[in-house]
Amino acid sequence: MTWISPAGSFGVRELMSVESVFKVHPGTCLVILSRTLETTHGYTVLKPLLDSRFKVQVVTPDLPFLFKGTLAEAWFRELIKGKKDPGEIPLSQNLSNLIRLVVLYKYGGIYIDTDFIVLKPLTGLRNSIGAQSMDLRSKHWTRLNNAVLIFDMKHPLLHEFISEFALTFDGNKWGHNGPYLVSRVIKRLLKRPGFIFKILPPTAFYPADWNKIRGFLRKPKTQTESKWVEAKVLQLRAETYGIHLWNKQSRRLTIEDGSVIGKLALNHCIICNNIFSS
């Protein structure tokens, strides 16, 4: 995980995501790359999990060291010298896009966003990325997303992602250096040999697209809606590795008791504090 926002913004939903990791993988080690959370406040936020002996470690990323020896090194040097326009999109967002790629390239592992609830073990997946949307007729993906990335160290696809970031960076277009980046690189490389990876269907990580997440947060008001919620929860438990909450679009919406997300969160939390106030 990465967290480049202020520590005070790391709230109930973000902690819920962390808890879900340990609920499904109790023996795992979770690293959160964050300068703001490697503080007294950050320690306080994570203390309940640390007291329960879960292995969560906050590390301030040393960006020059991290990027050294990769194509990100020259890009970052130009940025620091003022020769690269950071654009209007918050730089923290684009740095997060790059950091996850470089960390996975150098060390391998699993990256997930802090607004993702893990429902099933991810450890059986390897060199995988998820489709966000799919054409219903052709069954071919139309957009990929980088909120969940699972790759071996030095995987050539990660090298291509980093190269694309450095060569085509645009800080003025939302998603250009994130979901759109992984989509255009993979579209270009699909027919080239030497790139072995798996594209999982939207049901794997993105069963609710950003424009439909509102319905997953609302409690049912009719018997028909209650039946839909129960059926959807059963479907997600059977078919989905996790669900992306799209906090950019849903942060101002409350997780309501009895909603799809509410039911899933209750079954995949550990501390379980204030879920329905988030």
PDB file of C-alpha atoms in Angstrom:
ATOM      1  CA  MET A   1       0.000   0.000   0.000  1.00  0.00           C
ATOM      2  CA  THR A   2       0.965   3.623  -0.381  1.00  0.00           C
ATOM      3  CA  TRP A   3      -0.342   6.640   1.529  1.00  0.00           C
ATOM      4  CA  ILE A   4       0.927  10.069   0.531  1.00  0.00           C
ATOM      5  CA  SER A   5      -1.972  12.136   1.917  1.00  0.00           C
ATOM      6  CA  PRO A   6      -1.945  13.681   5.424  1.00  0.00           C
ATOM      7  CA  ALA A   7      -2.105  11.162   8.264  1.00  0.00           C
ATOM      8  CA  GLY A   8      -5.372  12.678   9.465  1.00  0.00           C
ATOM      9  CA  SER A   9      -7.019  11.570   6.214  1.00  0.00           C
ATOM     10  CA  PHE A  10      -6.270   7.921   6.929  1.00  0.00           C
ATOM     11  CA  GLY A  11      -9.697   7.079   8.273  1.00  0.00           C
ATOM     12  CA  VAL A  12     -12.112   4.260   8.954  1.00  0.00           C
ATOM     13  CA  ARG A  13     -12.291   3.054   5.360  1.00  0.00           C
ATOM     14  CA  GLU A  14      -8.543   2.902   4.957  1.00  0.00           C
ATOM     15  CA  LEU A  15      -8.191   1.012   8.231  1.00  0.00           C
ATOM     16  CA  MET A  16     -10.986  -1.299   7.088  1.00  0.00           C
ATOM     17  CA  SER A  17      -8.911  -2.112   4.008  1.00  0.00           C
ATOM     18  CA  VAL A  18      -5.874  -2.886   6.170  1.00  0.00           C
ATOM     19  CA  GLU A  19      -7.980  -5.059   8.476  1.00  0.00           C
ATOM     20  CA  SER A  20      -9.375  -7.028   5.544  1.00  0.00           C
ATOM     21  CA  VAL A  21      -5.831  -7.903   4.455  1.00  0.00           C
ATOM     22  CA  PHE A  22      -5.126  -9.527   7.815  1.00  0.00           C
ATOM     23  CA  LYS A  23      -8.574 -11.093   8.133  1.00  0.00           C
ATOM     24  CA  VAL A  24      -7.889 -13.102   4.990  1.00  0.00           C
ATOM     25  CA  HIS A  25      -4.075 -13.398   5.364  1.00  0.00           C
ATOM     26  CA  PRO A  26      -3.458 -13.401   9.156  1.00  0.00           C
ATOM     27  CA  GLY A  27       0.224 -14.282   8.857  1.00  0.00           C
ATOM     28  CA  THR A  28       1.143 -11.854   6.125  1.00  0.00           C
ATOM     29  CA  CYS A  29       3.404  -8.815   6.360  1.00  0.00           C
ATOM     30  CA  LEU A  30       1.878  -5.560   5.144  1.00  0.00           C
ATOM     31  CA  VAL A  31       4.095  -2.603   4.286  1.00  0.00           C
ATOM     32  CA  ILE A  32       2.543   0.850   3.946  1.00  0.00           C
ATOM     33  CA  LEU A  33       4.838   3.269   2.152  1.00  0.00           C
ATOM     34  CA  SER A  34       4.098   6.621   3.741  1.00  0.00           C
ATOM     35  CA  ARG A  35       5.968   9.538   5.242  1.00  0.00           C
ATOM     36  CA  THR A  36       2.897  10.931   6.976  1.00  0.00           C
ATOM     37  CA  LEU A  37       1.966   7.674   8.690  1.00  0.00           C
ATOM     38  CA  GLU A  38       5.474   7.087  10.048  1.00  0.00           C
ATOM     39  CA  THR A  39       4.532   9.452  12.869  1.00  0.00           C
ATOM     40  CA  THR A  40       3.007   9.334  16.330  1.00  0.00           C
ATOM     41  CA  HIS A  41      -0.434   9.814  14.816  1.00  0.00           C
ATOM     42  CA  GLY A  42       0.140   7.010  12.337  1.00  0.00           C
ATOM     43  CA  TYR A  43       1.289   4.699  15.111  1.00  0.00           C
ATOM     44  CA  THR A  44      -1.858   5.511  17.087  1.00  0.00           C
ATOM     45  CA  VAL A  45      -4.058   4.649  14.111  1.00  0.00           C
ATOM     46  CA  LEU A  46      -2.402   1.264  13.594  1.00  0.00           C
ATOM     47  CA  LYS A  47      -1.802   0.452  17.283  1.00  0.00           C
ATOM     48  CA  PRO A  48      -4.854  -1.853  17.690  1.00  0.00           C
ATOM     49  CA  LEU A  49      -3.513  -4.079  14.924  1.00  0.00           C
ATOM     50  CA  LEU A  50       0.046  -3.931  16.239  1.00  0.00           C
ATOM     51  CA  ASP A  51      -1.203  -4.822  19.727  1.00  0.00           C
ATOM     52  CA  SER A  52      -2.888  -7.868  18.184  1.00  0.00           C
ATOM     53  CA  ARG A  53       0.515  -8.876  16.753  1.00  0.00           C
ATOM     54  CA  PHE A  54      -0.362  -8.310  13.123  1.00  0.00           C
ATOM     55  CA  LYS A  55       2.670  -7.490  10.999  1.00  0.00           C
ATOM     56  CA  VAL A  56       2.059  -4.023   9.607  1.00  0.00           C
ATOM     57  CA  GLN A  57       5.037  -1.765   8.988  1.00  0.00           C
ATOM     58  CA  VAL A  58       5.036   1.857   7.874  1.00  0.00           C
ATOM     59  CA  VAL A  59       8.099   2.938   5.897  1.00  0.00           C
ATOM     60  CA  THR A  60       8.937   6.392   4.584  1.00  0.00           C
ATOM     61  CA  PRO A  61       9.981   5.842   0.966  1.00  0.00           C
ATOM     62  CA  ASP A  62      13.391   7.215  -0.003  1.00  0.00           C
ATOM     63  CA  LEU A  63      12.410   8.113  -3.551  1.00  0.00           C
ATOM     64  CA  PRO A  64      15.896   8.774  -5.019  1.00  0.00           C
ATOM     65  CA  PHE A  65      17.039   5.422  -3.597  1.00  0.00           C
ATOM     66  CA  LEU A  66      13.875   3.626  -4.687  1.00  0.00           C
ATOM     67  CA  PHE A  67      13.981   4.935  -8.239  1.00  0.00           C
ATOM     68  CA  LYS A  68      17.747   4.472  -8.665  1.00  0.00           C
ATOM     69  CA  GLY A  69      18.628   2.079 -11.460  1.00  0.00           C
ATOM     70  CA  THR A  70      15.198   2.311 -13.103  1.00  0.00           C
ATOM     71  CA  LEU A  71      13.769   4.509 -15.829  1.00  0.00           C
ATOM     72  CA  ALA A  72      11.984   6.430 -13.079  1.00  0.00           C
ATOM     73  CA  GLU A  73      15.334   7.821 -11.871  1.00  0.00           C
ATOM     74  CA  ALA A  74      15.829  10.310 -14.710  1.00  0.00           C
ATOM     75  CA  TRP A  75      12.154  11.342 -14.666  1.00  0.00           C
ATOM     76  CA  PHE A  76      12.306  12.095 -10.938  1.00  0.00           C
ATOM     77  CA  ARG A  77      15.572  14.022 -11.313  1.00  0.00           C
ATOM     78  CA  GLU A  78      13.980  16.262 -13.947  1.00  0.00           C
ATOM     79  CA  LEU A  79      10.953  16.753 -11.706  1.00  0.00           C
ATOM     80  CA  ILE A  80      13.127  17.834  -8.785  1.00  0.00           C
ATOM     81  CA  LYS A  81      15.080  20.250 -10.989  1.00  0.00           C
ATOM     82  CA  GLY A  82      11.877  21.844 -12.253  1.00  0.00           C
ATOM     83  CA  LYS A  83      12.355  20.547 -15.783  1.00  0.00           C
ATOM     84  CA  LYS A  84       9.261  18.357 -15.654  1.00  0.00           C
ATOM     85  CA  ASP A  85       5.828  19.934 -15.304  1.00  0.00           C
ATOM     86  CA  PRO A  86       3.984  18.124 -12.457  1.00  0.00           C
ATOM     87  CA  GLY A  87       0.649  19.262 -13.899  1.00  0.00           C
ATOM     88  CA  GLU A  88      -2.625  20.080 -12.189  1.00  0.00           C
ATOM     89  CA  ILE A  89      -3.391  16.585 -10.883  1.00  0.00           C
ATOM     90  CA  PRO A  90      -2.035  16.238  -7.312  1.00  0.00           C
ATOM     91  CA  LEU A  91       1.556  15.064  -7.607  1.00  0.00           C
ATOM     92  CA  SER A  92       0.995  12.667  -4.715  1.00  0.00           C
ATOM     93  CA  GLN A  93      -1.469  10.709  -6.845  1.00  0.00           C
ATOM     94  CA  ASN A  94       1.006  10.303  -9.688  1.00  0.00           C
ATOM     95  CA  LEU A  95       3.876   9.490  -7.335  1.00  0.00           C
ATOM     96  CA  SER A  96       1.709   6.741  -5.861  1.00  0.00           C
ATOM     97  CA  ASN A  97       1.157   5.373  -9.378  1.00  0.00           C
ATOM     98  CA  LEU A  98       4.908   5.259  -9.948  1.00  0.00           C
ATOM     99  CA  ILE A  99       5.960   4.037  -6.503  1.00  0.00           C
ATOM    100  CA  ARG A 100       3.788   0.915  -6.706  1.00  0.00           C
ATOM    101  CA  LEU A 101       5.302  -0.003 -10.074  1.00  0.00           C
ATOM    102  CA  VAL A 102       8.900   0.450  -8.961  1.00  0.00           C
ATOM    103  CA  VAL A 103       8.442  -1.361  -5.644  1.00  0.00           C
ATOM    104  CA  LEU A 104       6.897  -4.358  -7.372  1.00  0.00           C
ATOM    105  CA  TYR A 105       9.578  -4.303 -10.063  1.00  0.00           C
ATOM    106  CA  LYS A 106      12.396  -4.272  -7.512  1.00  0.00           C
ATOM    107  CA  TYR A 107      10.923  -6.577  -4.875  1.00  0.00           C
ATOM    108  CA  GLY A 108       7.820  -8.299  -6.246  1.00  0.00           C
ATOM    109  CA  GLY A 109       4.657  -8.937  -4.275  1.00  0.00           C
ATOM    110  CA  ILE A 110       1.069  -7.731  -4.044  1.00  0.00           C
ATOM    111  CA  TYR A 111      -0.014  -4.105  -4.192  1.00  0.00           C
ATOM    112  CA  ILE A 112      -3.521  -2.983  -3.240  1.00  0.00           C
ATOM    113  CA  ASP A 113      -5.105   0.455  -2.871  1.00  0.00           C
ATOM    114  CA  THR A 114      -6.264   1.659   0.537  1.00  0.00           C
ATOM    115  CA  ASP A 115      -9.904   1.634  -0.607  1.00  0.00           C
ATOM    116  CA  PHE A 116      -9.982  -2.059  -1.443  1.00  0.00           C
ATOM    117  CA  ILE A 117     -11.644  -4.694   0.767  1.00  0.00           C
ATOM    118  CA  VAL A 118     -10.014  -8.113   0.461  1.00  0.00           C
ATOM    119  CA  LEU A 119     -12.530 -10.960   0.479  1.00  0.00           C
ATOM    120  CA  LYS A 120     -10.492 -14.019  -0.523  1.00  0.00           C
ATOM    121  CA  PRO A 121      -6.790 -14.960  -0.421  1.00  0.00           C
ATOM    122  CA  LEU A 122      -4.692 -13.303  -3.108  1.00  0.00           C
ATOM    123  CA  THR A 123      -1.695 -15.556  -2.556  1.00  0.00           C
ATOM    124  CA  GLY A 124      -2.761 -18.027  -5.251  1.00  0.00           C
ATOM    125  CA  LEU A 125      -2.524 -15.324  -7.918  1.00  0.00           C
ATOM    126  CA  ARG A 126       0.658 -14.543  -9.808  1.00  0.00           C
ATOM    127  CA  ASN A 127       1.543 -11.924 -12.400  1.00  0.00           C
ATOM    128  CA  SER A 128      -2.023 -10.686 -12.535  1.00  0.00           C
ATOM    129  CA  ILE A 129      -3.882  -7.463 -13.228  1.00  0.00           C
ATOM    130  CA  GLY A 130      -7.623  -6.857 -13.246  1.00  0.00           C
ATOM    131  CA  ALA A 131      -9.986  -5.535 -15.887  1.00  0.00           C
ATOM    132  CA  GLN A 132     -12.181  -2.686 -14.711  1.00  0.00           C
ATOM    133  CA  SER A 133     -14.664  -2.963 -17.573  1.00  0.00           C
ATOM    134  CA  MET A 134     -15.519  -5.389 -20.342  1.00  0.00           C
ATOM    135  CA  ASP A 135     -17.437  -5.313 -23.604  1.00  0.00           C
ATOM    136  CA  LEU A 136     -20.530  -7.432 -22.994  1.00  0.00           C
ATOM    137  CA  ARG A 137     -20.690  -8.658 -26.579  1.00  0.00           C
ATOM    138  CA  SER A 138     -17.072  -9.525 -27.313  1.00  0.00           C
ATOM    139  CA  LYS A 139     -16.166 -10.348 -23.676  1.00  0.00           C
ATOM    140  CA  HIS A 140     -12.906  -8.430 -24.217  1.00  0.00           C
ATOM    141  CA  TRP A 141     -11.723  -5.939 -21.608  1.00  0.00           C
ATOM    142  CA  THR A 142     -12.073  -2.258 -22.409  1.00  0.00           C
ATOM    143  CA  ARG A 143     -10.109  -0.831 -19.488  1.00  0.00           C
ATOM    144  CA  LEU A 144      -7.690  -2.195 -16.916  1.00  0.00           C
ATOM    145  CA  ASN A 145      -6.940  -0.752 -13.499  1.00  0.00           C
ATOM    146  CA  ASN A 146      -3.851  -0.528 -11.290  1.00  0.00           C
ATOM    147  CA  ALA A 147      -5.562  -0.602  -7.871  1.00  0.00           C
ATOM    148  CA  VAL A 148      -4.476  -4.240  -7.462  1.00  0.00           C
ATOM    149  CA  LEU A 149      -1.219  -5.505  -8.962  1.00  0.00           C
ATOM    150  CA  ILE A 150       0.369  -8.902  -8.319  1.00  0.00           C
ATOM    151  CA  PHE A 151       3.759  -9.463  -9.947  1.00  0.00           C
ATOM    152  CA  ASP A 152       7.069 -11.239  -9.603  1.00  0.00           C
ATOM    153  CA  MET A 153      10.212  -9.209  -9.105  1.00  0.00           C
ATOM    154  CA  LYS A 154      11.695  -7.819 -12.365  1.00  0.00           C
ATOM    155  CA  HIS A 155       8.669  -8.808 -14.406  1.00  0.00           C
ATOM    156  CA  PRO A 156       9.124  -7.309 -17.891  1.00  0.00           C
ATOM    157  CA  LEU A 157       5.611  -5.886 -17.932  1.00  0.00           C
ATOM    158  CA  LEU A 158       6.446  -3.723 -14.917  1.00  0.00           C
ATOM    159  CA  HIS A 159       9.521  -2.470 -16.766  1.00  0.00           C
ATOM    160  CA  GLU A 160       7.262  -1.426 -19.640  1.00  0.00           C
ATOM    161  CA  PHE A 161       4.867   0.313 -17.252  1.00  0.00           C
ATOM    162  CA  ILE A 162       7.704   2.321 -15.700  1.00  0.00           C
ATOM    163  CA  SER A 163       9.088   3.187 -19.121  1.00  0.00           C
ATOM    164  CA  GLU A 164       5.668   4.387 -20.266  1.00  0.00           C
ATOM    165  CA  PHE A 165       5.295   6.511 -17.146  1.00  0.00           C
ATOM    166  CA  ALA A 166       8.670   8.187 -17.665  1.00  0.00           C
ATOM    167  CA  LEU A 167       8.257   8.757 -21.397  1.00  0.00           C
ATOM    168  CA  THR A 168       4.615   9.830 -21.595  1.00  0.00           C
ATOM    169  CA  PHE A 169       3.964  11.458 -18.195  1.00  0.00           C
ATOM    170  CA  ASP A 170       1.139  13.973 -18.239  1.00  0.00           C
ATOM    171  CA  GLY A 171       0.163  15.528 -14.938  1.00  0.00           C
ATOM    172  CA  ASN A 172      -2.904  17.240 -16.364  1.00  0.00           C
ATOM    173  CA  LYS A 173      -4.975  14.214 -17.377  1.00  0.00           C
ATOM    174  CA  TRP A 174      -6.629  12.175 -14.654  1.00  0.00           C
ATOM    175  CA  GLY A 175      -5.800   8.482 -14.977  1.00  0.00           C
ATOM    176  CA  HIS A 176      -3.251   9.006 -17.753  1.00  0.00           C
ATOM    177  CA  ASN A 177      -0.398   7.737 -15.556  1.00  0.00           C
ATOM    178  CA  GLY A 178      -2.487   5.076 -13.815  1.00  0.00           C
ATOM    179  CA  PRO A 179      -5.399   3.016 -15.213  1.00  0.00           C
ATOM    180  CA  TYR A 180      -5.031   4.410 -18.727  1.00  0.00           C
ATOM    181  CA  LEU A 181      -1.280   3.736 -18.636  1.00  0.00           C
ATOM    182  CA  VAL A 182      -1.585   0.028 -17.823  1.00  0.00           C
ATOM    183  CA  SER A 183      -4.403  -0.274 -20.372  1.00  0.00           C
ATOM    184  CA  ARG A 184      -2.507   1.214 -23.293  1.00  0.00           C
ATOM    185  CA  VAL A 185       0.741  -0.641 -22.507  1.00  0.00           C
ATOM    186  CA  ILE A 186      -0.950  -4.028 -22.300  1.00  0.00           C
ATOM    187  CA  LYS A 187      -3.003  -3.359 -25.423  1.00  0.00           C
ATOM    188  CA  ARG A 188       0.258  -2.667 -27.239  1.00  0.00           C
ATOM    189  CA  LEU A 189       2.062  -5.732 -25.870  1.00  0.00           C
ATOM    190  CA  LEU A 190      -0.648  -8.401 -26.023  1.00  0.00           C
ATOM    191  CA  LYS A 191       0.688  -9.992 -29.194  1.00  0.00           C
ATOM    192  CA  ARG A 192       4.362  -9.705 -28.287  1.00  0.00           C
ATOM    193  CA  PRO A 193       6.204 -12.747 -26.908  1.00  0.00           C
ATOM    194  CA  GLY A 194       7.954 -12.755 -23.544  1.00  0.00           C
ATOM    195  CA  PHE A 195       5.181 -11.159 -21.513  1.00  0.00           C
ATOM    196  CA  ILE A 196       3.453 -13.816 -19.457  1.00  0.00           C
ATOM    197  CA  PHE A 197       0.682 -12.474 -17.249  1.00  0.00           C
ATOM    198  CA  LYS A 198      -3.031 -12.869 -16.574  1.00  0.00           C
ATOM    199  CA  ILE A 199      -5.856 -10.386 -17.028  1.00  0.00           C
ATOM    200  CA  LEU A 200      -8.628 -11.170 -14.564  1.00  0.00           C
ATOM    201  CA  PRO A 201     -12.270 -10.266 -15.334  1.00  0.00           C
ATOM    202  CA  PRO A 202     -13.985  -7.322 -13.608  1.00  0.00           C
ATOM    203  CA  THR A 203     -15.592  -9.700 -11.100  1.00  0.00           C
ATOM    204  CA  ALA A 204     -12.151 -10.353  -9.596  1.00  0.00           C
ATOM    205  CA  PHE A 205     -11.389  -6.870  -8.219  1.00  0.00           C
ATOM    206  CA  TYR A 206     -13.937  -4.420  -9.650  1.00  0.00           C
ATOM    207  CA  PRO A 207     -17.390  -6.036  -9.402  1.00  0.00           C
ATOM    208  CA  ALA A 208     -18.879  -2.555  -8.895  1.00  0.00           C
ATOM    209  CA  ASP A 209     -17.666   0.128 -11.280  1.00  0.00           C
ATOM    210  CA  TRP A 210     -17.221   3.675  -9.957  1.00  0.00           C
ATOM    211  CA  ASN A 211     -20.595   4.832 -11.262  1.00  0.00           C
ATOM    212  CA  LYS A 212     -22.449   1.959  -9.569  1.00  0.00           C
ATOM    213  CA  ILE A 213     -20.765   1.857  -6.155  1.00  0.00           C
ATOM    214  CA  ARG A 214     -23.499   4.016  -4.585  1.00  0.00           C
ATOM    215  CA  GLY A 215     -25.976   1.124  -4.763  1.00  0.00           C
ATOM    216  CA  PHE A 216     -23.549  -1.149  -2.903  1.00  0.00           C
ATOM    217  CA  LEU A 217     -23.357   1.324  -0.002  1.00  0.00           C
ATOM    218  CA  ARG A 218     -27.101   1.793   0.505  1.00  0.00           C
ATOM    219  CA  LYS A 219     -29.207  -0.334   2.843  1.00  0.00           C
ATOM    220  CA  PRO A 220     -32.221  -2.012   1.254  1.00  0.00           C
ATOM    221  CA  LYS A 221     -35.578  -0.280   1.640  1.00  0.00           C
ATOM    222  CA  THR A 222     -37.852  -2.898   0.093  1.00  0.00           C
ATOM    223  CA  GLN A 223     -38.104  -6.674   0.110  1.00  0.00           C
ATOM    224  CA  THR A 224     -36.911  -6.745  -3.487  1.00  0.00           C
ATOM    225  CA  GLU A 225     -33.844  -4.697  -2.577  1.00  0.00           C
ATOM    226  CA  SER A 226     -33.170  -6.965   0.419  1.00  0.00           C
ATOM    227  CA  LYS A 227     -33.199 -10.022  -1.838  1.00  0.00           C
ATOM    228  CA  TRP A 228     -30.819  -8.268  -4.244  1.00  0.00           C
ATOM    229  CA  VAL A 229     -28.410  -7.446  -1.401  1.00  0.00           C
ATOM    230  CA  GLU A 230     -28.395 -11.032  -0.115  1.00  0.00           C
ATOM    231  CA  ALA A 231     -27.881 -12.442  -3.613  1.00  0.00           C
ATOM    232  CA  LYS A 232     -25.110  -9.951  -4.376  1.00  0.00           C
ATOM    233  CA  VAL A 233     -23.266 -10.706  -1.134  1.00  0.00           C
ATOM    234  CA  LEU A 234     -23.385 -14.447  -1.884  1.00  0.00           C
ATOM    235  CA  GLN A 235     -22.188 -13.819  -5.438  1.00  0.00           C
ATOM    236  CA  LEU A 236     -19.271 -11.654  -4.320  1.00  0.00           C
ATOM    237  CA  ARG A 237     -18.180 -14.129  -1.667  1.00  0.00           C
ATOM    238  CA  ALA A 238     -18.100 -16.854  -4.308  1.00  0.00           C
ATOM    239  CA  GLU A 239     -16.618 -15.012  -7.289  1.00  0.00           C
ATOM    240  CA  THR A 240     -14.651 -12.009  -6.049  1.00  0.00           C
ATOM    241  CA  TYR A 241     -11.185 -11.599  -4.539  1.00  0.00           C
ATOM    242  CA  GLY A 242     -12.087  -8.155  -3.275  1.00  0.00           C
ATOM    243  CA  ILE A 243     -14.012  -5.008  -4.028  1.00  0.00           C
ATOM    244  CA  HIS A 244     -12.729  -1.547  -4.860  1.00  0.00           C
ATOM    245  CA  LEU A 245     -14.695   1.204  -3.094  1.00  0.00           C
ATOM    246  CA  TRP A 246     -13.720   4.050  -5.453  1.00  0.00           C
ATOM    247  CA  ASN A 247     -13.180   6.505  -2.606  1.00  0.00           C
ATOM    248  CA  LYS A 248     -12.635   9.363  -5.035  1.00  0.00           C
ATOM    249  CA  GLN A 249     -16.305   9.037  -5.986  1.00  0.00           C
ATOM    250  CA  SER A 250     -17.785   7.514  -2.810  1.00  0.00           C
ATOM    251  CA  ARG A 251     -15.916   9.136   0.090  1.00  0.00           C
ATOM    252  CA  ARG A 252     -18.832  11.432   0.936  1.00  0.00           C
ATOM    253  CA  LEU A 253     -21.287   8.525   0.950  1.00  0.00           C
ATOM    254  CA  THR A 254     -21.862   6.616   4.185  1.00  0.00           C
ATOM    255  CA  ILE A 255     -21.608   2.827   4.360  1.00  0.00           C
ATOM    256  CA  GLU A 256     -25.110   1.977   5.550  1.00  0.00           C
ATOM    257  CA  ASP A 257     -25.900  -0.907   7.892  1.00  0.00           C
ATOM    258  CA  GLY A 258     -27.419  -3.745   5.876  1.00  0.00           C
ATOM    259  CA  SER A 259     -25.856  -2.678   2.575  1.00  0.00           C
ATOM    260  CA  VAL A 260     -23.715  -4.974   0.446  1.00  0.00           C
ATOM    261  CA  ILE A 261     -20.511  -3.240   1.546  1.00  0.00           C
ATOM    262  CA  GLY A 262     -21.726  -3.085   5.143  1.00  0.00           C
ATOM    263  CA  LYS A 263     -22.263  -6.841   5.276  1.00  0.00           C
ATOM    264  CA  LEU A 264     -18.934  -7.583   3.613  1.00  0.00           C
ATOM    265  CA  ALA A 265     -17.071  -5.154   5.860  1.00  0.00           C
ATOM    266  CA  LEU A 266     -18.503  -6.694   9.028  1.00  0.00           C
ATOM    267  CA  ASN A 267     -17.330 -10.136   7.927  1.00  0.00           C
ATOM    268  CA  HIS A 268     -13.850  -8.985   6.935  1.00  0.00           C
ATOM    269  CA  CYS A 269     -12.853  -6.570   9.681  1.00  0.00           C
ATOM    270  CA  ILE A 270     -10.890  -7.208  12.879  1.00  0.00           C
ATOM    271  CA  ILE A 271     -11.281  -4.138  15.066  1.00  0.00           C
ATOM    272  CA  CYS A 272     -14.574  -3.227  13.376  1.00  0.00           C
ATOM    273  CA  ASN A 273     -14.843   0.292  14.789  1.00  0.00           C
ATOM    274  CA  ASN A 274     -17.238   2.872  13.332  1.00  0.00           C
ATOM    275  CA  ILE A 275     -17.801   1.106  10.011  1.00  0.00           C
ATOM    276  CA  PHE A 276     -21.186   2.707   9.511  1.00  0.00           C
ATOM    277  CA  SER A 277     -19.923   6.202  10.211  1.00  0.00           C
ATOM    278  CA  SER A 278     -17.491   6.035   7.306  1.00  0.00           C
TER     279      SER A 278
END
